[in-house]
Short mmCIF file of N, CA, C and O in Angstrom, two decimals:
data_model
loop_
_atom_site.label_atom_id
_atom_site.label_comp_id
_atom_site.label_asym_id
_atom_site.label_seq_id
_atom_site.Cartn_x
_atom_site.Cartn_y
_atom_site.Cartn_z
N UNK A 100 18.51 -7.27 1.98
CA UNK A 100 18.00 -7.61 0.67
C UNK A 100 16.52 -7.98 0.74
O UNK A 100 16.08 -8.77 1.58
N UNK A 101 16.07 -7.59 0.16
CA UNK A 101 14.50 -8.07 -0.26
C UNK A 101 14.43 -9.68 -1.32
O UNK A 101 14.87 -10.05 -2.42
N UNK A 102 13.62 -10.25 -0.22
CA UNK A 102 13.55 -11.08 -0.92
C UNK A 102 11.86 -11.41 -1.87
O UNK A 102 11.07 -10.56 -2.26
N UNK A 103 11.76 -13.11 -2.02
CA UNK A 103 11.02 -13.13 -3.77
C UNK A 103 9.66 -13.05 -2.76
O UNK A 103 8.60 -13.02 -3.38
N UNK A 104 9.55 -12.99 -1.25
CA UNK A 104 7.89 -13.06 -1.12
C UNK A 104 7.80 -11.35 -0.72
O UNK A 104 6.87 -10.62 -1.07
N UNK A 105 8.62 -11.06 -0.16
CA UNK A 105 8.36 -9.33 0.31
C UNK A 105 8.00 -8.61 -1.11
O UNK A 105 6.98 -7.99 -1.40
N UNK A 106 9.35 -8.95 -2.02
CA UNK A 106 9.37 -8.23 -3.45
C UNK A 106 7.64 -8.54 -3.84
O UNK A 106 6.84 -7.65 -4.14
N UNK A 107 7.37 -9.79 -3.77
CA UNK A 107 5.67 -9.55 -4.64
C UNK A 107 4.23 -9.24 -3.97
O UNK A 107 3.15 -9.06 -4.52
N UNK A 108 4.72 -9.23 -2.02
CA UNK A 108 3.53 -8.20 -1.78
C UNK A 108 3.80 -7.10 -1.91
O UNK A 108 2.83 -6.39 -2.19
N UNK A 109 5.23 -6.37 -1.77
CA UNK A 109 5.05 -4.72 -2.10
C UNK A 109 4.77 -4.43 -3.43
O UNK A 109 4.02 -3.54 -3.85
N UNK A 110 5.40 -5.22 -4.07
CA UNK A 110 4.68 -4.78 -5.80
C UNK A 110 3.39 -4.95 -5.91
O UNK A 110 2.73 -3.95 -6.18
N UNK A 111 2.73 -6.14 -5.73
CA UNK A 111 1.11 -6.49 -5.76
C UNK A 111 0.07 -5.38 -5.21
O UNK A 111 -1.05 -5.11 -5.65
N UNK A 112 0.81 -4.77 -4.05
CA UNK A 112 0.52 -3.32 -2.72
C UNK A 112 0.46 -2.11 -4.09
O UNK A 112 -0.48 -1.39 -4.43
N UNK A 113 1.61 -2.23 -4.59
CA UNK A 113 2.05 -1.25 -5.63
C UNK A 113 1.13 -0.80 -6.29
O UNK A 113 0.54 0.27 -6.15
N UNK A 114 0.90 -2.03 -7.42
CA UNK A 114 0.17 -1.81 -8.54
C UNK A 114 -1.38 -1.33 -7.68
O UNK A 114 -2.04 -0.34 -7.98
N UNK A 115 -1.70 -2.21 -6.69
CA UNK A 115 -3.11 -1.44 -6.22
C UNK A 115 -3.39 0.40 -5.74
O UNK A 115 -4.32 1.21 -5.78
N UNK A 116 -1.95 0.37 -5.30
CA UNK A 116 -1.87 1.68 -5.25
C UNK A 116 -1.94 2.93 -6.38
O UNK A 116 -2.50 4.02 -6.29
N UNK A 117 -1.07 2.27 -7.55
CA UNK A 117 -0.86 2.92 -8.74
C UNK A 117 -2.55 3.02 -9.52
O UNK A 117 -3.06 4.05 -9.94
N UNK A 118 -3.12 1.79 -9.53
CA UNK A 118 -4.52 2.14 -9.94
C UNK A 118 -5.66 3.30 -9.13
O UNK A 118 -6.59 3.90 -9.68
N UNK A 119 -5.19 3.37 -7.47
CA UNK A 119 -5.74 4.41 -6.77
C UNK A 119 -5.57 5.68 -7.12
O UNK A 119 -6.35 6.63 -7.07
N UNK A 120 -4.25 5.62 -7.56
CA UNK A 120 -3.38 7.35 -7.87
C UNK A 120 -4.06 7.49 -9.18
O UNK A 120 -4.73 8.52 -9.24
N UNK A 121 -4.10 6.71 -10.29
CA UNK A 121 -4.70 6.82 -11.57
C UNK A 121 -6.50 7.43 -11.44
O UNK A 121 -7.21 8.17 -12.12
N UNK A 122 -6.69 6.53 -10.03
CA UNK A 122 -8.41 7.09 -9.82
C UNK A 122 -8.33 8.28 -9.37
O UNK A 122 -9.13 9.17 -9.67
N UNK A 123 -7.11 8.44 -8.41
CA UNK A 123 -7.63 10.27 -8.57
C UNK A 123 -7.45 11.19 -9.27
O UNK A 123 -7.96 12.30 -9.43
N UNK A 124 -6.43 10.47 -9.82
CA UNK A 124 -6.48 11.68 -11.07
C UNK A 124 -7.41 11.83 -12.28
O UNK A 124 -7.63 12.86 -12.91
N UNK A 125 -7.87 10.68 -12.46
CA UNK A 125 -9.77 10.85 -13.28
C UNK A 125 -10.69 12.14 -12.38
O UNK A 125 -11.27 13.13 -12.84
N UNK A 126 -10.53 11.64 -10.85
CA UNK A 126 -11.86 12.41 -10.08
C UNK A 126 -11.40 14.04 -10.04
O UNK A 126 -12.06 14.92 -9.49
N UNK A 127 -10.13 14.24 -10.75
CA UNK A 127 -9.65 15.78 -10.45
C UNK A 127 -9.78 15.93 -11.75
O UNK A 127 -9.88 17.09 -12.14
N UNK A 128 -9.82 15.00 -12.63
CA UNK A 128 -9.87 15.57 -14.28
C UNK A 128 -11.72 15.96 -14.38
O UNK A 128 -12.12 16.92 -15.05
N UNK A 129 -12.58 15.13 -13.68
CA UNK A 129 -13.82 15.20 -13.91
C UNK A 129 -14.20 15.97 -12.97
O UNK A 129 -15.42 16.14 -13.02
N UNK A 130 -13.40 16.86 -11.62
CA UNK A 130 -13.94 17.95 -11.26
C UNK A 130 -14.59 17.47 -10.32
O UNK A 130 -15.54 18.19 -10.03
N UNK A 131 -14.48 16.16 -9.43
CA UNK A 131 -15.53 15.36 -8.53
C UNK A 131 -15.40 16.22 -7.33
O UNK A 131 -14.78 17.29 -7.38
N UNK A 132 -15.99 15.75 -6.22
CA UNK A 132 -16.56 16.85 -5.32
C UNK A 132 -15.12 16.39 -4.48
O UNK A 132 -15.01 15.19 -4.25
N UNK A 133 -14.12 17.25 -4.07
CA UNK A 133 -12.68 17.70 -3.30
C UNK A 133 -12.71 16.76 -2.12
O UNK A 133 -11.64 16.18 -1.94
N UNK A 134 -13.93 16.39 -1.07
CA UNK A 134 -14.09 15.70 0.08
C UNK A 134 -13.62 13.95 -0.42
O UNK A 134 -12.81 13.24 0.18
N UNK A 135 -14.33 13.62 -1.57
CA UNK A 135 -14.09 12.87 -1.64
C UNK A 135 -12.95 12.04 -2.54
O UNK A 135 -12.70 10.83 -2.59
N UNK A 136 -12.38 13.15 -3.21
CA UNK A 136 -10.83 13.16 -3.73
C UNK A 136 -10.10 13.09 -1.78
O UNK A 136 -9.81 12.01 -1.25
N UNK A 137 -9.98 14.10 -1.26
CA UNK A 137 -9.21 13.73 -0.40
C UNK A 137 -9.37 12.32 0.62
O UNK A 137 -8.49 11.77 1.28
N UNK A 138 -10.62 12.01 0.50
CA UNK A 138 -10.48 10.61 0.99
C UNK A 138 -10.07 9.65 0.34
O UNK A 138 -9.75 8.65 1.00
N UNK A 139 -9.94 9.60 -1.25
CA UNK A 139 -9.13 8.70 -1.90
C UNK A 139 -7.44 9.00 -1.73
O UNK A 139 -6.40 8.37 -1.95
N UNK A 140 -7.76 10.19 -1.26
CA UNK A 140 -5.65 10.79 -1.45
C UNK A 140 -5.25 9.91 0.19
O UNK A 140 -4.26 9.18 0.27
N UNK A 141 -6.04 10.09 1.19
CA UNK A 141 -6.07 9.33 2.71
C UNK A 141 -6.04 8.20 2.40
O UNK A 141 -5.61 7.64 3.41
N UNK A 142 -6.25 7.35 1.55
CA UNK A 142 -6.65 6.06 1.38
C UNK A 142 -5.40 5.64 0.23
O UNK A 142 -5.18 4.45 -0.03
N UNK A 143 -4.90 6.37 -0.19
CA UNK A 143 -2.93 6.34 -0.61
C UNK A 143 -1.96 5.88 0.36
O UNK A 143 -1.19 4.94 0.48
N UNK A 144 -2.37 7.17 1.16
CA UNK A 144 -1.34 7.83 2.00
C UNK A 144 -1.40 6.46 3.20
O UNK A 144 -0.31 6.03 3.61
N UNK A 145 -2.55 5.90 3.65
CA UNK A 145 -2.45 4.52 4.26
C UNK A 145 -1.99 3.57 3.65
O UNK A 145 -1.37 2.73 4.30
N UNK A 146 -2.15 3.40 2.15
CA UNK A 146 -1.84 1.71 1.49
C UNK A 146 -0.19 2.08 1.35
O UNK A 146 0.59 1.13 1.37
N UNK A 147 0.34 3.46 1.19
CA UNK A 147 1.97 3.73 0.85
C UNK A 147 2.33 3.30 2.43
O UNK A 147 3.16 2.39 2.50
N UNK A 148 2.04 3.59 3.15
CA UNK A 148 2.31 3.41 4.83
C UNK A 148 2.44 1.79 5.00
O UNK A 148 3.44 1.22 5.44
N UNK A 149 1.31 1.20 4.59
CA UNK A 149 1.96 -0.28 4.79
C UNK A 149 2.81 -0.95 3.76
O UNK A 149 3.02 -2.16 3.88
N UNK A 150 3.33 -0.30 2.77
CA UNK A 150 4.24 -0.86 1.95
C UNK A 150 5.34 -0.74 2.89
O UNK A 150 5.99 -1.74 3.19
N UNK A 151 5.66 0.66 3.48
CA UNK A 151 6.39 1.02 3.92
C UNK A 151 6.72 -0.08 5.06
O UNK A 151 7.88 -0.36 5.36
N UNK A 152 5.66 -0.65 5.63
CA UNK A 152 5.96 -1.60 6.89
C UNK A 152 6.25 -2.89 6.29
O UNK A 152 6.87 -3.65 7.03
N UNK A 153 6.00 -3.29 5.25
CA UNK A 153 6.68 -4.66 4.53
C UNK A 153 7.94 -4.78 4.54
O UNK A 153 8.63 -5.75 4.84
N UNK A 154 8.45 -3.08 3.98
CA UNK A 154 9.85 -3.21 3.74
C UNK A 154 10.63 -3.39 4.77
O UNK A 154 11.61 -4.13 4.82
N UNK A 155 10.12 -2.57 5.78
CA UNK A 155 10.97 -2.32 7.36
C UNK A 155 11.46 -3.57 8.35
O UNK A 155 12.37 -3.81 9.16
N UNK A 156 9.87 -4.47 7.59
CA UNK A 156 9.74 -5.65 8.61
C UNK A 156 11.06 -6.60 7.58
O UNK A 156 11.98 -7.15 8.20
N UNK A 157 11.03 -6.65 6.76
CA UNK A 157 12.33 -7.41 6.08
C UNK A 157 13.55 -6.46 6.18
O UNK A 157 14.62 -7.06 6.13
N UNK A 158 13.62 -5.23 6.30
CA UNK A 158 15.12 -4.91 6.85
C UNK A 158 15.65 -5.33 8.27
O UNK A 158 16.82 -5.55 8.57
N UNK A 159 14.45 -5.41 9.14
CA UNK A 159 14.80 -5.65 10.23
C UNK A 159 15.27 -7.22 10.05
O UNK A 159 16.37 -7.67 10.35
N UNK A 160 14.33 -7.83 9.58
CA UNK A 160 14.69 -9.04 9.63
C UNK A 160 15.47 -9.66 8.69
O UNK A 160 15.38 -10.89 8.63
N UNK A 161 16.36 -9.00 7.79
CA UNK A 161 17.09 -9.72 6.89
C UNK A 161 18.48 -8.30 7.05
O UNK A 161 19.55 -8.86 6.84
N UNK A 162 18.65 -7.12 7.28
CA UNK A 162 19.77 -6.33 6.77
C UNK A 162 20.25 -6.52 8.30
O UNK A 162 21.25 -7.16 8.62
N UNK A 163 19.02 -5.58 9.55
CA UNK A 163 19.43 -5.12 10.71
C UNK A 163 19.61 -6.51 11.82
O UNK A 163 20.01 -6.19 12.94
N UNK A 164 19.38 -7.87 11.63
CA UNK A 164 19.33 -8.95 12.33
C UNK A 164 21.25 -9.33 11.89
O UNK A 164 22.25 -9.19 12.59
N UNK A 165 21.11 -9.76 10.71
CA UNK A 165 22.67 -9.88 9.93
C UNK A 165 23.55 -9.19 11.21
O UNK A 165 24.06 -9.75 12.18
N UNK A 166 23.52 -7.95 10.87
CA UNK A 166 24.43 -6.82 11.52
C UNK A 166 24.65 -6.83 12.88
O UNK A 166 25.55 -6.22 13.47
N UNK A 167 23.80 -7.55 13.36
CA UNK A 167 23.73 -7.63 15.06
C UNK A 167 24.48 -9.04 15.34
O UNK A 167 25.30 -9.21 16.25
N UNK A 168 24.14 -9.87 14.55
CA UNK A 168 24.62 -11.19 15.04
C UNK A 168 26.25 -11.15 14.32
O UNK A 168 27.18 -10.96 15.11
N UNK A 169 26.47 -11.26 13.33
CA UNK A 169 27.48 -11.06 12.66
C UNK A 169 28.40 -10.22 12.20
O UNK A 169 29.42 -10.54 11.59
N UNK A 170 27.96 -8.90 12.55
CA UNK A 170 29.14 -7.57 12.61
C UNK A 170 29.73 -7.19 13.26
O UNK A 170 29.42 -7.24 14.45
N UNK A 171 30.75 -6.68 12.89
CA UNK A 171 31.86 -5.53 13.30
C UNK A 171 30.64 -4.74 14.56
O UNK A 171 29.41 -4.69 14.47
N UNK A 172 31.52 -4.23 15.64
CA UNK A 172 30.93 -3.49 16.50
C UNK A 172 30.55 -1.95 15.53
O UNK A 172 29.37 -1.60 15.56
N UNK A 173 31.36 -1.27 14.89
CA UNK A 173 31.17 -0.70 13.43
C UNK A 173 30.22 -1.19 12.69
O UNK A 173 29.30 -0.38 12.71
N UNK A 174 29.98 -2.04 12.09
CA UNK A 174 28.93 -2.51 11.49
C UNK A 174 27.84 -1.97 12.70
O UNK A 174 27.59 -0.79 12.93
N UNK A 175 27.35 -2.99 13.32
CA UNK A 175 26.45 -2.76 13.85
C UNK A 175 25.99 -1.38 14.60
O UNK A 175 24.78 -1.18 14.56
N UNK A 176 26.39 -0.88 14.95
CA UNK A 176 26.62 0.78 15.12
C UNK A 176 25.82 1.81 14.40
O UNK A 176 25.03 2.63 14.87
N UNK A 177 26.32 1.53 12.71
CA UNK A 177 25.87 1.86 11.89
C UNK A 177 24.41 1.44 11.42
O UNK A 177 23.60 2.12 10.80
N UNK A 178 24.30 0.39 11.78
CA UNK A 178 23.13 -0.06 11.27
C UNK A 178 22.06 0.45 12.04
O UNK A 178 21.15 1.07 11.48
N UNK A 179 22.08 0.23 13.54
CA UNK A 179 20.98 1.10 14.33
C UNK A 179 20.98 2.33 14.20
O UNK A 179 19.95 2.96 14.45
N UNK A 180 22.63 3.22 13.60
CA UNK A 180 22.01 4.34 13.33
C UNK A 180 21.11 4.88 12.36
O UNK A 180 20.38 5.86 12.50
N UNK A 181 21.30 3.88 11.01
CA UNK A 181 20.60 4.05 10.19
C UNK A 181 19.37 4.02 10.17
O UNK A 181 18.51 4.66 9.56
N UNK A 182 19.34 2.68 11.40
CA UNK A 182 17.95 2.29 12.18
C UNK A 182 17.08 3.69 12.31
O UNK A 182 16.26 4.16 11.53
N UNK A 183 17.62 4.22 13.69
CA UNK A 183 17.24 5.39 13.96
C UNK A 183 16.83 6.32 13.36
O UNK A 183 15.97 6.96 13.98
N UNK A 184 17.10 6.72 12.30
CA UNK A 184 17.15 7.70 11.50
C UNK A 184 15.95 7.52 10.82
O UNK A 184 15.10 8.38 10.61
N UNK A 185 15.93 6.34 10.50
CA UNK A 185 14.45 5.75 9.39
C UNK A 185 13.03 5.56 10.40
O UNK A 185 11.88 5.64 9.95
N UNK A 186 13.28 5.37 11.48
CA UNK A 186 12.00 5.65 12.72
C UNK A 186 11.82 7.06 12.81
O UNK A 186 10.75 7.55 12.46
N UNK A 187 12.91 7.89 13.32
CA UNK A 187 12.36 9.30 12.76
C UNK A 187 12.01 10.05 11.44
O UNK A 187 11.23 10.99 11.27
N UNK A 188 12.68 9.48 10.67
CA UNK A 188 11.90 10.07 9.46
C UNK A 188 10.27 9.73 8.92
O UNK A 188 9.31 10.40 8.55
N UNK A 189 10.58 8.30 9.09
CA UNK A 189 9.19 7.73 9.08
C UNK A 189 8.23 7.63 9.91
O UNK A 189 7.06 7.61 9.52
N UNK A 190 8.60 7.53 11.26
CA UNK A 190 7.54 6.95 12.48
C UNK A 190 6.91 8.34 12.65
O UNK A 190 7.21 9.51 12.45
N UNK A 191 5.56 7.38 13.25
CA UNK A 191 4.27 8.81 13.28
C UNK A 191 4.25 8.34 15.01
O UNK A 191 3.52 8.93 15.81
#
């Protein structure tokens, strides 16, 4: 579960992000020079990346900690696999 301090830096992360995405889409409506659209699109693609590590760092520490100390050998099983799965999909 996400809790009330994770929930308001990824949203706070959010909204800064959402105003970035809004700026590029002005600099593609006004035709701005492509180099520097894609360095605002790079400069997304990093601030979405550490949302992404807010969340991870509270699954680990609030879903995948639970599961280890207190689960079913099943439970926990599952959970690193899920683990797993989300490092490869995500991890660079």
């Amino acid at each position: 579960m996400i809790d009330e301090h994770t929930k308001k830096e990824a949203v706070n992360r959010l909204k800064k992000i959402e105003g970035q995405i809004n700026g590029i889409k002005r600099m593609i409506e006004e035709e701005k020079y492509c180099v520097d659209i894609l360095h605002q699109i790079s400069a997304v693609a990093g601030a979405l990346e550490q949302v992404s590590k807010i969340v991870m760092k509270r699954h680990l520490e609030a879903c995948v900690t639970a599961a280890i100390k207190t689960g079913t050998t099943k439970e926990r099983d599952k959970k690193l696999d899920e683990l797993m799965n989300v490092f490869t999909r995500f991890g660079k």
